[in-house]
Every structure is written in structure tokens, then in C-alpha cells.
């Protein structure tokens, strides 16, 4: 089956079993050609992913456990949250935040000088990432987007903060139109998310940056300038869907078909299946993997995909999984760049803390007249 356009081919929603069937329905030669394409593509586009474990002094009260005892404290989650905020700080989005007024050098954001920047947390769950942001950086306006209902939420603690305004939006990200949220409309904001599973990352990016129905181009331009920055920790790439992926055209131009994209998403599960007692994400050097895999393939001519997969050791499968995750996230990064944002993809914690350690960070250039 071929993919001649961004939305041609298979049905919209593809289950994990259907993705597996795509992989195991290949011939051995087709499978090896796909692995070669993945390695070549990874070498081409995934050169600048840096380790960026950033724990800033501003988050010390959380790192040291000097917080409300009613707030659940799990070190690995606190370290992840702190590094997400630390990377936003390092990238210049939070660095000059002072007393509810975000500034860049000595210059305020245009006509927004008297507007307190808000934070929109997508897939907020209990809201503890926003809780840390409010505690450590003084954010005063909070929107928590979450379709599920949770107990032990941070809402009570947040509402006790003087002058903090909190709204919880119980809605699916796919159905959310930020322009319809009157209290946020035209206000500057930061978008954050910790472990936005699969297509939720793509939906959140589109929610912030895609023109909404019945929206004039000038209004879209004005609203885009209100997004001051974002930090989204991606995860569960095996759940990604072609329908929602932000940069289908980019992958198609690089020779990745819809079916191959679905196979790539299925391979990503191998990254998190591995034993992460060591930082295995550091071995995603495709040249090392290329040599190992090609040596194995010399003796596998005529074998089935099942036989080839069984011949791969766990580290090889994990490396392939990490490479596929990076390809998916680099496509998202390129989409953000096309939207006019300055952006980076980093590994924000070692995989010993979490194998789901990719963070998309971005800040909006003032490319639109306000």
C-alpha cells in the first residue's frame, strides 16, 4: 500500500496490533531496507539532540522537599518537573520572570506589559508541574487542561496562593479552542506538558499554533504572538497516529510513507521495554548500531521478520526504538520551526530517571505585529 499524500492509505486510527501486523507482514528484505532507511534518516536529522539536565536554584524548595506535606513527593517526578522548568529557564523563557512580569532584557512584550503571563498545562493530570512553576517562578494565572477527573489534585494548594487565578478545563485537547477561553483570549501564555502521550503532543502543538475555524489571518497572527514559549515532554510514541502527526509532509519528503511511519511508531516500544539500569539512550549512535545490525543481517538472507527480530539482542532493539522516537520528535521540532519558533529537542533527564526523556522546548519570536 502506498502513501501518495499526507492522508492517503490506511484508516485514521491504527491499533498497536495493526502496527505489529504491518511490521510482521513485511518480507525480510523489506524489513532490512526499512531499518536502513531509519538509520540513514536518523543520521541526517538527529544530530543536535543534547543532554540537558537542568536543575535550577529556583526549584530548591521542591528538590529539598520543603513543600506542603500534603503534596505527594516522589523524587523521580520532582526531578523531571524541575528539569522541564530548568530548561525553560535556560532557554530564556523563565530566566527574567520577576514578580509576575515577564521581560526580555529591559524590554517588555509589546502591549502586554501590564498583563500577567499565564501557563496552560496540557494533559495536566493532578497539576503538580504547574504547582512547581507557581511555587518557584511566581506564575499567577493557571489553566489546567485535562479530560479525566483526578483525586489528590494540586488545585486546593494552588487556590490558596494569594492572587493566583486557576481554571481547570475538563476537555479533550483535540476539542479545545484556546481562543474560546475568554479569560485567556489575547493574553500571553506559556504552554507546558509532562509526558503528553502519543498524539496528545501533536494535538497540543496544533492547539497553540494552528489557525482556528472562523479566525482571520490577522487575528491568528496576533494570537500566535501571545504564545511566549512551550516545554512539552513527549512520551508513548507507540501511540502516535498518522492522522494527528504534525509534520506528515516533512516525513513524506524524506521518503517515509504512512505505513513506514506506523512501523516506526511500533518500534519505539522497544526503547522502553529495555532494562534502564544503565543510561541506554546514550548508545543511540546510529553508526555503532549500523555496523552491528549489518553484520547480523549478512547471515539472515531469506529469513522472516520474526526470525530477524529474535536474532536482535535487547540493546539493538532498544537503540532502534530510541532512534525512532528521536525521528518522530525531530519532525515535530521542524514543524515548530516552520511556525516561526526558536526551538530545541533535548534529553532533559537521564534514562535512568525516565526512558521517556525527550523535551521539546521553544520560544516565540516576535514575527507578527501586535
mmCIF file of C-alpha atoms in Angstrom:
data_model
loop_
_atom_site.group_PDB
_atom_site.id
_atom_site.type_symbol
_atom_site.label_atom_id
_atom_site.label_comp_id
_atom_site.label_asym_id
_atom_site.label_seq_id
_atom_site.Cartn_x
_atom_site.Cartn_y
_atom_site.Cartn_z
ATOM 1 C CA UNK A 1 0.000 0.000 0.000
ATOM 2 C CA UNK A 2 1.417 3.368 -0.945
ATOM 3 C CA UNK A 3 1.008 6.831 0.513
ATOM 4 C CA UNK A 4 0.820 9.450 -2.188
ATOM 5 C CA UNK A 5 -0.348 12.249 0.058
ATOM 6 C CA UNK A 6 -0.403 13.183 3.716
ATOM 7 C CA UNK A 7 -3.732 11.484 4.396
ATOM 8 C CA UNK A 8 -3.845 8.656 1.876
ATOM 9 C CA UNK A 9 -3.795 4.953 2.684
ATOM 10 C CA UNK A 10 -4.808 3.325 5.946
ATOM 11 C CA UNK A 11 -7.711 4.253 8.209
ATOM 12 C CA UNK A 12 -7.384 7.072 10.716
ATOM 13 C CA UNK A 13 -6.850 5.141 13.964
ATOM 14 C CA UNK A 14 -4.380 2.259 13.940
ATOM 15 C CA UNK A 15 -4.092 -0.072 16.927
ATOM 16 C CA UNK A 16 -0.815 -1.500 18.212
ATOM 17 C CA UNK A 17 -1.799 -4.904 16.860
ATOM 18 C CA UNK A 18 -2.394 -3.428 13.399
ATOM 19 C CA UNK A 19 1.006 -1.723 13.534
ATOM 20 C CA UNK A 20 2.631 -5.013 14.521
ATOM 21 C CA UNK A 21 0.925 -6.726 11.611
ATOM 22 C CA UNK A 22 2.380 -4.115 9.241
ATOM 23 C CA UNK A 23 5.885 -4.941 10.501
ATOM 24 C CA UNK A 24 5.492 -8.714 10.519
ATOM 25 C CA UNK A 25 3.748 -8.630 7.144
ATOM 26 C CA UNK A 26 6.982 -7.425 5.519
ATOM 27 C CA UNK A 27 9.449 -9.718 3.839
ATOM 28 C CA UNK A 28 12.878 -9.993 5.424
ATOM 29 C CA UNK A 29 14.342 -7.834 2.659
ATOM 30 C CA UNK A 30 11.680 -5.147 3.146
ATOM 31 C CA UNK A 31 12.359 -5.154 6.887
ATOM 32 C CA UNK A 32 16.106 -4.693 6.381
ATOM 33 C CA UNK A 33 15.504 -1.903 3.878
ATOM 34 C CA UNK A 34 13.284 -0.119 6.433
ATOM 35 C CA UNK A 35 15.971 -0.438 9.112
ATOM 36 C CA UNK A 36 18.492 1.010 6.662
ATOM 37 C CA UNK A 37 16.160 3.908 5.903
ATOM 38 C CA UNK A 38 15.655 4.578 9.620
ATOM 39 C CA UNK A 39 19.399 4.609 10.272
ATOM 40 C CA UNK A 40 20.083 6.920 7.330
ATOM 41 C CA UNK A 41 17.287 9.291 8.336
ATOM 42 C CA UNK A 42 18.455 9.353 11.944
ATOM 43 C CA UNK A 43 21.987 10.227 10.815
ATOM 44 C CA UNK A 44 20.561 13.009 8.643
ATOM 45 C CA UNK A 45 18.197 14.814 11.022
ATOM 46 C CA UNK A 46 19.029 13.789 14.610
ATOM 47 C CA UNK A 47 22.496 15.292 15.039
ATOM 48 C CA UNK A 48 21.755 18.065 17.532
ATOM 49 C CA UNK A 49 19.894 16.366 20.388
ATOM 50 C CA UNK A 50 21.808 17.313 23.535
ATOM 51 C CA UNK A 51 21.705 16.121 27.138
ATOM 52 C CA UNK A 52 20.222 18.979 29.148
ATOM 53 C CA UNK A 53 19.575 18.006 32.752
ATOM 54 C CA UNK A 54 18.852 21.409 34.279
ATOM 55 C CA UNK A 55 18.064 21.786 37.969
ATOM 56 C CA UNK A 56 17.915 25.483 38.845
ATOM 57 C CA UNK A 57 18.242 27.078 42.258
ATOM 58 C CA UNK A 58 14.690 28.399 41.908
ATOM 59 C CA UNK A 59 13.404 24.823 42.362
ATOM 60 C CA UNK A 60 15.419 24.089 45.524
ATOM 61 C CA UNK A 61 12.371 24.142 47.785
ATOM 62 C CA UNK A 62 10.942 21.204 45.849
ATOM 63 C CA UNK A 63 14.242 19.355 45.421
ATOM 64 C CA UNK A 64 14.842 19.565 49.192
ATOM 65 C CA UNK A 65 11.276 18.547 49.981
ATOM 66 C CA UNK A 66 10.496 21.898 51.617
ATOM 67 C CA UNK A 67 6.911 21.915 50.356
ATOM 68 C CA UNK A 68 3.412 21.372 51.681
ATOM 69 C CA UNK A 69 3.417 17.920 53.278
ATOM 70 C CA UNK A 70 0.047 17.228 51.674
ATOM 71 C CA UNK A 71 1.670 17.345 48.228
ATOM 72 C CA UNK A 72 2.866 13.863 47.179
ATOM 73 C CA UNK A 73 6.661 13.774 46.864
ATOM 74 C CA UNK A 74 8.300 11.261 44.510
ATOM 75 C CA UNK A 75 11.889 12.142 43.739
ATOM 76 C CA UNK A 76 11.913 10.964 40.110
ATOM 77 C CA UNK A 77 8.846 13.045 39.272
ATOM 78 C CA UNK A 78 10.178 16.095 41.100
ATOM 79 C CA UNK A 79 13.495 15.847 39.207
ATOM 80 C CA UNK A 80 11.652 15.594 35.886
ATOM 81 C CA UNK A 81 9.438 18.584 36.698
ATOM 82 C CA UNK A 82 12.395 20.635 37.902
ATOM 83 C CA UNK A 83 14.396 19.912 34.735
ATOM 84 C CA UNK A 84 11.457 20.840 32.498
ATOM 85 C CA UNK A 85 11.306 24.225 34.228
ATOM 86 C CA UNK A 86 15.090 24.438 34.322
ATOM 87 C CA UNK A 87 15.245 24.005 30.560
ATOM 88 C CA UNK A 88 12.631 26.720 30.062
ATOM 89 C CA UNK A 89 14.765 28.914 32.316
ATOM 90 C CA UNK A 90 17.984 28.038 30.458
ATOM 91 C CA UNK A 91 16.282 28.725 27.123
ATOM 92 C CA UNK A 92 15.447 32.234 28.302
ATOM 93 C CA UNK A 93 11.705 31.854 28.730
ATOM 94 C CA UNK A 94 11.639 31.948 32.539
ATOM 95 C CA UNK A 95 15.020 33.493 33.253
ATOM 96 C CA UNK A 96 13.810 37.093 33.540
ATOM 97 C CA UNK A 97 10.482 36.344 35.177
ATOM 98 C CA UNK A 98 10.141 38.556 38.209
ATOM 99 C CA UNK A 99 7.148 39.252 40.368
ATOM 100 C CA UNK A 100 4.556 38.223 37.781
ATOM 101 C CA UNK A 101 6.103 40.277 34.973
ATOM 102 C CA UNK A 102 7.960 38.507 32.194
ATOM 103 C CA UNK A 103 10.533 40.619 30.404
ATOM 104 C CA UNK A 104 13.217 40.128 27.842
ATOM 105 C CA UNK A 105 16.193 42.208 28.923
ATOM 106 C CA UNK A 106 14.797 45.670 29.711
ATOM 107 C CA UNK A 107 12.052 45.376 27.110
ATOM 108 C CA UNK A 108 8.514 44.227 27.868
ATOM 109 C CA UNK A 109 6.401 42.235 25.455
ATOM 110 C CA UNK A 110 4.816 44.974 23.374
ATOM 111 C CA UNK A 111 1.324 45.888 24.535
ATOM 112 C CA UNK A 112 1.330 43.028 27.063
ATOM 113 C CA UNK A 113 3.479 44.886 29.612
ATOM 114 C CA UNK A 114 0.674 45.007 32.178
ATOM 115 C CA UNK A 115 -0.702 41.515 31.539
ATOM 116 C CA UNK A 116 0.447 38.701 33.814
ATOM 117 C CA UNK A 117 1.636 35.788 31.651
ATOM 118 C CA UNK A 118 -0.404 32.628 32.139
ATOM 119 C CA UNK A 119 0.534 28.968 31.960
ATOM 120 C CA UNK A 120 -1.538 26.398 30.090
ATOM 121 C CA UNK A 121 -0.659 22.861 31.170
ATOM 122 C CA UNK A 122 -1.826 20.242 28.673
ATOM 123 C CA UNK A 123 -2.562 16.755 29.994
ATOM 124 C CA UNK A 124 -2.253 18.306 33.432
ATOM 125 C CA UNK A 125 -3.354 15.302 35.476
ATOM 126 C CA UNK A 126 -3.133 16.409 39.101
ATOM 127 C CA UNK A 127 -1.346 19.623 38.141
ATOM 128 C CA UNK A 128 1.930 19.246 40.044
ATOM 129 C CA UNK A 129 4.110 20.568 37.215
ATOM 130 C CA UNK A 130 2.127 23.800 37.348
ATOM 131 C CA UNK A 131 2.282 23.706 41.160
ATOM 132 C CA UNK A 132 6.090 23.735 40.968
ATOM 133 C CA UNK A 133 6.020 26.514 38.372
ATOM 134 C CA UNK A 134 3.779 28.628 40.600
ATOM 135 C CA UNK A 135 5.856 27.914 43.716
ATOM 136 C CA UNK A 136 9.243 28.549 42.122
ATOM 137 C CA UNK A 137 8.595 31.172 39.442
ATOM 138 C CA UNK A 138 5.528 33.042 40.647
ATOM 139 C CA UNK A 139 3.125 32.373 37.777
ATOM 140 C CA UNK A 140 -0.229 33.924 38.713
ATOM 141 C CA UNK A 141 -2.691 32.689 36.085
ATOM 142 C CA UNK A 142 -3.136 28.953 35.542
ATOM 143 C CA UNK A 143 -5.166 26.860 33.083
ATOM 144 C CA UNK A 144 -5.085 23.079 33.612
ATOM 145 C CA UNK A 145 -6.282 21.089 30.589
ATOM 146 C CA UNK A 146 -7.251 17.519 31.436
ATOM 147 C CA UNK A 147 -10.077 15.310 30.204
ATOM 148 C CA UNK A 148 -10.024 12.957 33.221
ATOM 149 C CA UNK A 149 -11.050 13.561 36.816
ATOM 150 C CA UNK A 150 -8.363 13.097 39.480
ATOM 151 C CA UNK A 151 -8.208 12.938 43.254
ATOM 152 C CA UNK A 152 -5.363 14.497 45.258
ATOM 153 C CA UNK A 153 -5.050 17.346 42.785
ATOM 154 C CA UNK A 154 -2.808 20.365 43.292
ATOM 155 C CA UNK A 155 -5.846 22.610 42.811
ATOM 156 C CA UNK A 156 -6.502 23.187 46.517
ATOM 157 C CA UNK A 157 -2.900 24.232 47.186
ATOM 158 C CA UNK A 158 -2.879 26.460 44.092
ATOM 159 C CA UNK A 159 -6.145 28.155 45.069
ATOM 160 C CA UNK A 160 -4.663 29.032 48.440
ATOM 161 C CA UNK A 161 -1.985 31.140 46.768
ATOM 162 C CA UNK A 162 -2.663 34.842 47.027
ATOM 163 C CA UNK A 163 -3.669 36.452 43.725
ATOM 164 C CA UNK A 164 -3.382 33.196 41.745
ATOM 165 C CA UNK A 165 -6.200 32.589 39.258
ATOM 166 C CA UNK A 166 -6.881 28.926 38.430
ATOM 167 C CA UNK A 167 -9.171 27.393 35.825
ATOM 168 C CA UNK A 168 -9.408 23.666 35.211
ATOM 169 C CA UNK A 169 -10.621 22.887 31.686
ATOM 170 C CA UNK A 170 -12.040 19.355 31.579
ATOM 171 C CA UNK A 171 -11.869 18.735 27.855
ATOM 172 C CA UNK A 172 -10.030 16.623 25.309
ATOM 173 C CA UNK A 173 -7.135 18.568 23.777
ATOM 174 C CA UNK A 174 -8.487 17.721 20.323
ATOM 175 C CA UNK A 175 -11.668 19.657 21.123
ATOM 176 C CA UNK A 176 -10.013 22.640 22.787
ATOM 177 C CA UNK A 177 -10.047 26.065 21.145
ATOM 178 C CA UNK A 178 -7.918 28.389 23.265
ATOM 179 C CA UNK A 179 -9.490 31.407 21.552
ATOM 180 C CA UNK A 180 -12.815 30.385 23.081
ATOM 181 C CA UNK A 181 -11.395 30.621 26.616
ATOM 182 C CA UNK A 182 -12.413 34.198 27.325
ATOM 183 C CA UNK A 183 -10.113 34.695 30.334
ATOM 184 C CA UNK A 184 -7.098 33.633 28.234
ATOM 185 C CA UNK A 185 -8.045 35.322 24.978
ATOM 186 C CA UNK A 186 -5.253 37.644 23.732
ATOM 187 C CA UNK A 187 -3.224 37.123 26.931
ATOM 188 C CA UNK A 188 0.426 35.975 26.750
ATOM 189 C CA UNK A 189 0.951 32.418 27.974
ATOM 190 C CA UNK A 190 3.379 29.528 28.312
ATOM 191 C CA UNK A 191 2.360 26.027 27.208
ATOM 192 C CA UNK A 192 3.719 23.093 29.194
ATOM 193 C CA UNK A 193 3.109 19.366 29.429
ATOM 194 C CA UNK A 194 4.809 16.455 31.192
ATOM 195 C CA UNK A 195 4.536 13.158 29.362
ATOM 196 C CA UNK A 196 1.922 14.044 26.757
ATOM 197 C CA UNK A 197 1.178 10.580 25.443
ATOM 198 C CA UNK A 198 1.465 9.854 21.735
ATOM 199 C CA UNK A 199 -0.816 12.076 19.636
ATOM 200 C CA UNK A 200 -1.587 14.352 22.612
ATOM 201 C CA UNK A 201 1.713 16.139 21.900
ATOM 202 C CA UNK A 202 0.686 16.809 18.295
ATOM 203 C CA UNK A 203 -2.777 17.944 19.367
ATOM 204 C CA UNK A 204 -1.316 20.340 21.941
ATOM 205 C CA UNK A 205 1.088 21.846 19.406
ATOM 206 C CA UNK A 206 -1.751 22.369 16.931
ATOM 207 C CA UNK A 207 -3.954 23.829 19.657
ATOM 208 C CA UNK A 208 -1.340 26.524 20.299
ATOM 209 C CA UNK A 209 -0.289 27.242 16.727
ATOM 210 C CA UNK A 210 -2.929 26.238 14.184
ATOM 211 C CA UNK A 211 -5.494 28.665 12.820
ATOM 212 C CA UNK A 212 -8.902 28.047 14.368
ATOM 213 C CA UNK A 213 -12.187 27.895 12.402
ATOM 214 C CA UNK A 214 -13.635 31.320 11.539
ATOM 215 C CA UNK A 215 -10.398 33.045 12.558
ATOM 216 C CA UNK A 216 -9.000 35.789 10.346
ATOM 217 C CA UNK A 217 -5.330 35.637 9.349
ATOM 218 C CA UNK A 218 -4.571 38.883 11.192
ATOM 219 C CA UNK A 219 -6.222 37.529 14.332
ATOM 220 C CA UNK A 220 -4.263 34.279 14.094
ATOM 221 C CA UNK A 221 -1.058 36.260 13.747
ATOM 222 C CA UNK A 222 -1.907 38.343 16.801
ATOM 223 C CA UNK A 223 -2.839 35.285 18.885
ATOM 224 C CA UNK A 224 0.278 33.369 17.837
ATOM 225 C CA UNK A 225 2.386 36.164 19.287
ATOM 226 C CA UNK A 226 0.710 35.511 22.664
ATOM 227 C CA UNK A 227 2.445 32.115 22.905
ATOM 228 C CA UNK A 228 5.683 33.112 24.623
ATOM 229 C CA UNK A 229 7.159 29.656 24.978
ATOM 230 C CA UNK A 230 6.494 25.971 25.423
ATOM 231 C CA UNK A 231 8.022 22.908 27.023
ATOM 232 C CA UNK A 232 6.466 19.543 26.252
ATOM 233 C CA UNK A 233 7.904 16.237 27.447
ATOM 234 C CA UNK A 234 6.885 13.693 24.837
ATOM 235 C CA UNK A 235 6.164 10.038 25.568
ATOM 236 C CA UNK A 236 4.364 6.900 24.398
ATOM 237 C CA UNK A 237 5.424 7.345 20.775
ATOM 238 C CA UNK A 238 3.976 3.894 20.029
ATOM 239 C CA UNK A 239 0.530 5.508 20.337
ATOM 240 C CA UNK A 240 1.222 8.166 17.677
ATOM 241 C CA UNK A 241 -1.194 8.288 14.767
ATOM 242 C CA UNK A 242 -0.600 9.446 11.202
ATOM 243 C CA UNK A 243 -3.876 11.372 11.314
ATOM 244 C CA UNK A 244 -2.659 13.671 14.110
ATOM 245 C CA UNK A 245 1.080 13.871 13.448
ATOM 246 C CA UNK A 246 2.077 17.497 12.884
ATOM 247 C CA UNK A 247 4.675 17.016 10.167
ATOM 248 C CA UNK A 248 3.470 14.335 7.762
ATOM 249 C CA UNK A 249 4.656 16.338 4.768
ATOM 250 C CA UNK A 250 8.200 16.555 6.134
ATOM 251 C CA UNK A 251 8.462 12.780 6.551
ATOM 252 C CA UNK A 252 6.940 12.143 3.133
ATOM 253 C CA UNK A 253 9.522 14.447 1.566
ATOM 254 C CA UNK A 254 12.226 12.408 3.318
ATOM 255 C CA UNK A 255 10.821 9.211 1.810
ATOM 256 C CA UNK A 256 8.898 7.854 4.825
ATOM 257 C CA UNK A 257 5.486 6.505 3.837
ATOM 258 C CA UNK A 258 2.446 6.279 6.065
ATOM 259 C CA UNK A 259 2.951 2.538 6.595
ATOM 260 C CA UNK A 260 6.616 3.082 7.438
ATOM 261 C CA UNK A 261 5.672 5.808 9.939
ATOM 262 C CA UNK A 262 3.312 3.360 11.655
ATOM 263 C CA UNK A 263 6.075 0.748 11.760
ATOM 264 C CA UNK A 264 8.433 3.358 13.221
ATOM 265 C CA UNK A 265 5.919 4.159 15.968
ATOM 266 C CA UNK A 266 5.662 0.449 16.772
ATOM 267 C CA UNK A 267 9.461 0.122 17.044
ATOM 268 C CA UNK A 268 9.522 2.881 19.686
ATOM 269 C CA UNK A 269 8.061 0.497 22.265
ATOM 270 C CA UNK A 270 11.386 -1.359 22.180
ATOM 271 C CA UNK A 271 13.081 1.670 23.765
ATOM 272 C CA UNK A 272 11.020 1.495 26.939
ATOM 273 C CA UNK A 273 10.949 -2.313 27.094
ATOM 274 C CA UNK A 274 14.695 -2.400 27.819
ATOM 275 C CA UNK A 275 16.427 -2.547 31.192
ATOM 276 C CA UNK A 276 17.401 1.028 32.052
ATOM 277 C CA UNK A 277 19.724 0.300 34.958
ATOM 278 C CA UNK A 278 22.259 1.983 32.665
ATOM 279 C CA UNK A 279 21.635 5.069 30.553
ATOM 280 C CA UNK A 280 20.923 3.138 27.379
ATOM 281 C CA UNK A 281 19.757 6.224 25.464
ATOM 282 C CA UNK A 282 23.442 7.212 25.279
ATOM 283 C CA UNK A 283 24.076 4.344 22.874
ATOM 284 C CA UNK A 284 21.862 5.764 20.132
ATOM 285 C CA UNK A 285 24.891 6.282 17.919
ATOM 286 C CA UNK A 286 23.443 5.016 14.641
ATOM 287 C CA UNK A 287 26.869 4.210 13.213
ATOM 288 C CA UNK A 288 27.536 1.722 16.040
ATOM 289 C CA UNK A 289 24.117 0.200 15.589
ATOM 290 C CA UNK A 290 24.526 0.182 11.808
ATOM 291 C CA UNK A 291 27.706 -1.902 11.994
ATOM 292 C CA UNK A 292 26.207 -4.364 14.466
ATOM 293 C CA UNK A 293 22.958 -4.782 12.569
ATOM 294 C CA UNK A 294 24.565 -5.099 9.141
ATOM 295 C CA UNK A 295 26.904 -7.807 10.416
ATOM 296 C CA UNK A 296 23.901 -9.709 11.727
ATOM 297 C CA UNK A 297 21.942 -9.280 8.501
ATOM 298 C CA UNK A 298 24.665 -10.928 6.400
ATOM 299 C CA UNK A 299 23.614 -14.298 7.763
ATOM 300 C CA UNK A 300 19.861 -13.636 7.726
ATOM 301 C CA UNK A 301 19.164 -13.606 3.982
ATOM 302 C CA UNK A 302 15.807 -15.258 3.272
ATOM 303 C CA UNK A 303 14.711 -15.163 6.920
ATOM 304 C CA UNK A 304 11.320 -13.941 8.117
ATOM 305 C CA UNK A 305 10.837 -10.764 10.137
ATOM 306 C CA UNK A 306 10.076 -12.886 13.195
ATOM 307 C CA UNK A 307 13.415 -14.672 12.853
ATOM 308 C CA UNK A 308 15.305 -11.403 12.313
ATOM 309 C CA UNK A 309 13.710 -9.762 15.339
ATOM 310 C CA UNK A 310 14.505 -12.771 17.539
ATOM 311 C CA UNK A 311 18.134 -12.548 16.406
ATOM 312 C CA UNK A 312 18.425 -8.927 17.615
ATOM 313 C CA UNK A 313 19.657 -8.523 21.170
ATOM 314 C CA UNK A 314 17.783 -6.271 23.625
ATOM 315 C CA UNK A 315 20.270 -3.402 23.293
ATOM 316 C CA UNK A 316 19.939 -3.397 19.491
ATOM 317 C CA UNK A 317 16.157 -3.300 19.746
ATOM 318 C CA UNK A 318 16.319 -0.540 22.365
ATOM 319 C CA UNK A 319 18.685 1.544 20.229
ATOM 320 C CA UNK A 320 16.353 1.190 17.246
ATOM 321 C CA UNK A 321 13.451 2.247 19.477
ATOM 322 C CA UNK A 322 15.265 5.367 20.685
ATOM 323 C CA UNK A 323 16.253 6.274 17.121
ATOM 324 C CA UNK A 324 12.611 6.056 16.036
ATOM 325 C CA UNK A 325 11.476 8.226 18.970
ATOM 326 C CA UNK A 326 14.031 10.863 18.012
ATOM 327 C CA UNK A 327 12.930 10.840 14.361
ATOM 328 C CA UNK A 328 9.297 11.402 15.391
ATOM 329 C CA UNK A 329 10.214 14.251 17.731
ATOM 330 C CA UNK A 330 12.585 15.891 15.239
ATOM 331 C CA UNK A 331 9.693 16.064 12.785
ATOM 332 C CA UNK A 332 7.720 17.912 15.455
ATOM 333 C CA UNK A 333 10.667 20.236 16.055
ATOM 334 C CA UNK A 334 10.856 21.063 12.337
ATOM 335 C CA UNK A 335 7.119 21.844 12.357
ATOM 336 C CA UNK A 336 7.633 24.290 15.222
ATOM 337 C CA UNK A 337 10.426 25.942 13.260
ATOM 338 C CA UNK A 338 8.122 26.256 10.262
ATOM 339 C CA UNK A 339 5.681 28.052 12.594
ATOM 340 C CA UNK A 340 8.397 30.623 13.315
ATOM 341 C CA UNK A 341 9.535 29.433 16.750
ATOM 342 C CA UNK A 342 13.077 29.087 18.007
ATOM 343 C CA UNK A 343 13.220 25.543 19.288
ATOM 344 C CA UNK A 344 15.327 22.681 20.649
ATOM 345 C CA UNK A 345 14.889 18.975 21.335
ATOM 346 C CA UNK A 346 16.838 17.817 24.401
ATOM 347 C CA UNK A 347 17.155 14.836 26.717
ATOM 348 C CA UNK A 348 16.044 16.540 29.898
ATOM 349 C CA UNK A 349 16.770 13.702 32.336
ATOM 350 C CA UNK A 350 18.951 10.571 32.150
ATOM 351 C CA UNK A 351 17.034 7.474 31.068
ATOM 352 C CA UNK A 352 17.824 6.007 34.499
ATOM 353 C CA UNK A 353 15.280 8.524 35.837
ATOM 354 C CA UNK A 354 12.900 8.026 32.912
ATOM 355 C CA UNK A 355 13.430 6.435 29.488
ATOM 356 C CA UNK A 356 10.786 8.881 28.260
ATOM 357 C CA UNK A 357 13.256 11.754 28.408
ATOM 358 C CA UNK A 358 12.657 13.923 25.330
ATOM 359 C CA UNK A 359 11.686 17.562 25.835
ATOM 360 C CA UNK A 360 10.557 19.931 23.098
ATOM 361 C CA UNK A 361 11.271 23.497 24.154
ATOM 362 C CA UNK A 362 10.504 26.606 22.135
ATOM 363 C CA UNK A 363 10.056 30.330 22.376
ATOM 364 C CA UNK A 364 8.117 32.542 20.028
ATOM 365 C CA UNK A 365 9.959 35.172 18.028
ATOM 366 C CA UNK A 366 8.018 38.425 17.683
ATOM 367 C CA UNK A 367 7.381 37.861 13.970
ATOM 368 C CA UNK A 368 3.837 39.223 13.989
ATOM 369 C CA UNK A 369 2.784 42.822 14.530
ATOM 370 C CA UNK A 370 0.922 43.218 17.828
#
